[in-house]
């Protein structure tokens, strides 16, 4: 898997500006149009949208060593889902962090968030 070929989608709901937003507004100036390709509104009032990024901002990019370390943390077995009463393997690795969820009548347990992903979560929550 190549980390250079991934796009990132970020869903967010717009909230009223706070003092914290004002202190972080300098970050917007560092984002180039090449990095953030576009924003797609999900609601007519424009409060919910998805940002599509062509590349991550420098402060949350993984170098090859970090990417390989993260890749090696994938589960040993592929995930499963149930369709028409039959449990079927998902043809990819998947892992949830921080919150377990139930899908297709199967429980998908979560793990703690790896340290290497904490800067990404913080960036996504901005």
mmCIF file of C-alpha atoms in Angstrom:
data_model
loop_
_atom_site.group_PDB
_atom_site.id
_atom_site.type_symbol
_atom_site.label_atom_id
_atom_site.label_comp_id
_atom_site.label_asym_id
_atom_site.label_seq_id
_atom_site.Cartn_x
_atom_site.Cartn_y
_atom_site.Cartn_z
ATOM 1 C CA UNK A 1 0.000 0.000 0.000
ATOM 2 C CA UNK A 2 1.327 3.428 -0.902
ATOM 3 C CA UNK A 3 0.670 6.337 1.472
ATOM 4 C CA UNK A 4 1.135 8.849 -1.359
ATOM 5 C CA UNK A 5 -1.922 7.619 -3.261
ATOM 6 C CA UNK A 6 -4.513 8.178 -0.527
ATOM 7 C CA UNK A 7 -7.028 10.998 -0.374
ATOM 8 C CA UNK A 8 -8.525 12.012 2.912
ATOM 9 C CA UNK A 9 -12.167 12.750 3.525
ATOM 10 C CA UNK A 10 -13.115 14.773 6.588
ATOM 11 C CA UNK A 11 -16.735 15.237 7.643
ATOM 12 C CA UNK A 12 -17.563 18.195 9.821
ATOM 13 C CA UNK A 13 -20.407 20.312 11.042
ATOM 14 C CA UNK A 14 -19.862 24.054 11.169
ATOM 15 C CA UNK A 15 -20.242 25.572 14.608
ATOM 16 C CA UNK A 16 -20.191 29.182 15.722
ATOM 17 C CA UNK A 17 -16.631 30.577 15.911
ATOM 18 C CA UNK A 18 -14.923 30.480 19.281
ATOM 19 C CA UNK A 19 -11.783 32.104 20.673
ATOM 20 C CA UNK A 20 -9.965 28.828 19.963
ATOM 21 C CA UNK A 21 -10.968 29.096 16.299
ATOM 22 C CA UNK A 22 -9.421 32.542 16.141
ATOM 23 C CA UNK A 23 -6.120 31.256 17.559
ATOM 24 C CA UNK A 24 -6.077 28.431 15.000
ATOM 25 C CA UNK A 25 -7.059 30.617 12.039
ATOM 26 C CA UNK A 26 -3.384 30.938 11.057
ATOM 27 C CA UNK A 27 -3.501 27.307 9.945
ATOM 28 C CA UNK A 28 -5.928 28.110 7.142
ATOM 29 C CA UNK A 29 -3.296 30.384 5.616
ATOM 30 C CA UNK A 30 -0.870 27.458 5.328
ATOM 31 C CA UNK A 31 -3.304 25.244 3.419
ATOM 32 C CA UNK A 32 -2.782 25.363 -0.325
ATOM 33 C CA UNK A 33 -5.474 24.651 -2.893
ATOM 34 C CA UNK A 34 -3.452 21.599 -3.953
ATOM 35 C CA UNK A 35 -3.851 20.122 -0.464
ATOM 36 C CA UNK A 36 -7.544 20.848 0.064
ATOM 37 C CA UNK A 37 -9.259 20.103 -3.213
ATOM 38 C CA UNK A 38 -12.837 21.011 -2.333
ATOM 39 C CA UNK A 39 -15.621 21.074 0.206
ATOM 40 C CA UNK A 40 -18.942 19.378 -0.577
ATOM 41 C CA UNK A 41 -22.011 20.580 1.356
ATOM 42 C CA UNK A 42 -24.211 17.816 2.754
ATOM 43 C CA UNK A 43 -27.102 19.990 3.886
ATOM 44 C CA UNK A 44 -28.914 22.868 2.262
ATOM 45 C CA UNK A 45 -28.055 25.223 5.122
ATOM 46 C CA UNK A 46 -24.340 24.506 4.605
ATOM 47 C CA UNK A 47 -23.738 23.464 8.228
ATOM 48 C CA UNK A 48 -22.559 19.952 7.343
ATOM 49 C CA UNK A 49 -20.034 19.183 4.668
ATOM 50 C CA UNK A 50 -17.178 16.936 3.642
ATOM 51 C CA UNK A 51 -13.712 18.265 2.909
ATOM 52 C CA UNK A 52 -11.736 16.350 0.315
ATOM 53 C CA UNK A 53 -7.975 16.668 0.692
ATOM 54 C CA UNK A 54 -5.475 15.634 -1.959
ATOM 55 C CA UNK A 55 -2.701 15.516 0.614
ATOM 56 C CA UNK A 56 -2.405 15.885 4.339
ATOM 57 C CA UNK A 57 -0.973 19.019 5.897
ATOM 58 C CA UNK A 58 2.721 18.599 6.714
ATOM 59 C CA UNK A 59 2.173 18.376 10.496
ATOM 60 C CA UNK A 60 0.146 15.138 10.199
ATOM 61 C CA UNK A 61 1.905 13.374 7.336
ATOM 62 C CA UNK A 62 3.433 9.995 8.016
ATOM 63 C CA UNK A 63 6.924 9.323 6.753
ATOM 64 C CA UNK A 64 7.586 5.884 5.261
ATOM 65 C CA UNK A 65 8.848 4.487 8.564
ATOM 66 C CA UNK A 66 5.747 5.625 10.462
ATOM 67 C CA UNK A 67 3.450 4.428 7.671
ATOM 68 C CA UNK A 68 5.071 0.989 7.652
ATOM 69 C CA UNK A 69 4.833 0.802 11.450
ATOM 70 C CA UNK A 70 1.128 1.628 11.292
ATOM 71 C CA UNK A 71 0.552 -0.831 8.443
ATOM 72 C CA UNK A 72 2.129 -3.629 10.481
ATOM 73 C CA UNK A 73 -0.466 -3.074 13.211
ATOM 74 C CA UNK A 74 -3.300 -4.390 11.031
ATOM 75 C CA UNK A 75 -5.221 -7.360 12.474
ATOM 76 C CA UNK A 76 -3.947 -10.838 11.683
ATOM 77 C CA UNK A 77 -7.290 -11.868 10.183
ATOM 78 C CA UNK A 78 -9.646 -10.089 7.832
ATOM 79 C CA UNK A 79 -12.900 -8.747 9.256
ATOM 80 C CA UNK A 80 -16.245 -10.493 8.944
ATOM 81 C CA UNK A 81 -19.816 -9.508 8.219
ATOM 82 C CA UNK A 82 -23.042 -11.451 8.066
ATOM 83 C CA UNK A 83 -25.159 -11.550 4.932
ATOM 84 C CA UNK A 84 -28.272 -13.661 4.598
ATOM 85 C CA UNK A 85 -27.364 -15.403 7.856
ATOM 86 C CA UNK A 86 -23.917 -16.470 6.661
ATOM 87 C CA UNK A 87 -20.694 -15.046 8.120
ATOM 88 C CA UNK A 88 -18.388 -13.942 5.301
ATOM 89 C CA UNK A 89 -14.809 -12.669 5.374
ATOM 90 C CA UNK A 90 -14.301 -9.059 4.304
ATOM 91 C CA UNK A 91 -11.537 -8.968 1.665
ATOM 92 C CA UNK A 92 -9.531 -6.354 3.578
ATOM 93 C CA UNK A 93 -8.152 -5.684 7.021
ATOM 94 C CA UNK A 94 -10.129 -3.373 9.217
ATOM 95 C CA UNK A 95 -9.864 -2.175 12.776
ATOM 96 C CA UNK A 96 -11.937 0.210 14.849
ATOM 97 C CA UNK A 97 -10.401 2.423 17.475
ATOM 98 C CA UNK A 98 -11.930 4.069 20.523
ATOM 99 C CA UNK A 99 -15.514 2.830 19.940
ATOM 100 C CA UNK A 100 -16.819 -0.641 19.235
ATOM 101 C CA UNK A 101 -19.747 -0.906 16.892
ATOM 102 C CA UNK A 102 -22.328 -3.412 15.807
ATOM 103 C CA UNK A 103 -22.817 -4.052 12.109
ATOM 104 C CA UNK A 104 -24.483 -6.893 10.281
ATOM 105 C CA UNK A 105 -25.480 -8.458 13.611
ATOM 106 C CA UNK A 106 -21.829 -8.846 14.585
ATOM 107 C CA UNK A 107 -19.932 -6.958 17.261
ATOM 108 C CA UNK A 108 -16.788 -5.221 16.005
ATOM 109 C CA UNK A 109 -14.642 -4.483 19.079
ATOM 110 C CA UNK A 110 -12.414 -1.437 19.225
ATOM 111 C CA UNK A 111 -8.833 -1.010 20.369
ATOM 112 C CA UNK A 112 -7.207 2.010 22.014
ATOM 113 C CA UNK A 113 -5.983 4.579 19.500
ATOM 114 C CA UNK A 114 -2.309 3.979 18.622
ATOM 115 C CA UNK A 115 -0.027 6.872 19.599
ATOM 116 C CA UNK A 116 0.967 7.352 15.971
ATOM 117 C CA UNK A 117 -2.664 8.262 15.079
ATOM 118 C CA UNK A 118 -3.300 10.748 17.891
ATOM 119 C CA UNK A 119 -2.054 13.779 15.896
ATOM 120 C CA UNK A 120 -4.430 12.754 13.078
ATOM 121 C CA UNK A 121 -7.408 12.582 15.420
ATOM 122 C CA UNK A 122 -6.551 16.001 16.840
ATOM 123 C CA UNK A 123 -6.291 17.433 13.318
ATOM 124 C CA UNK A 124 -9.631 15.900 12.317
ATOM 125 C CA UNK A 125 -11.311 17.362 15.396
ATOM 126 C CA UNK A 126 -10.189 20.936 14.632
#
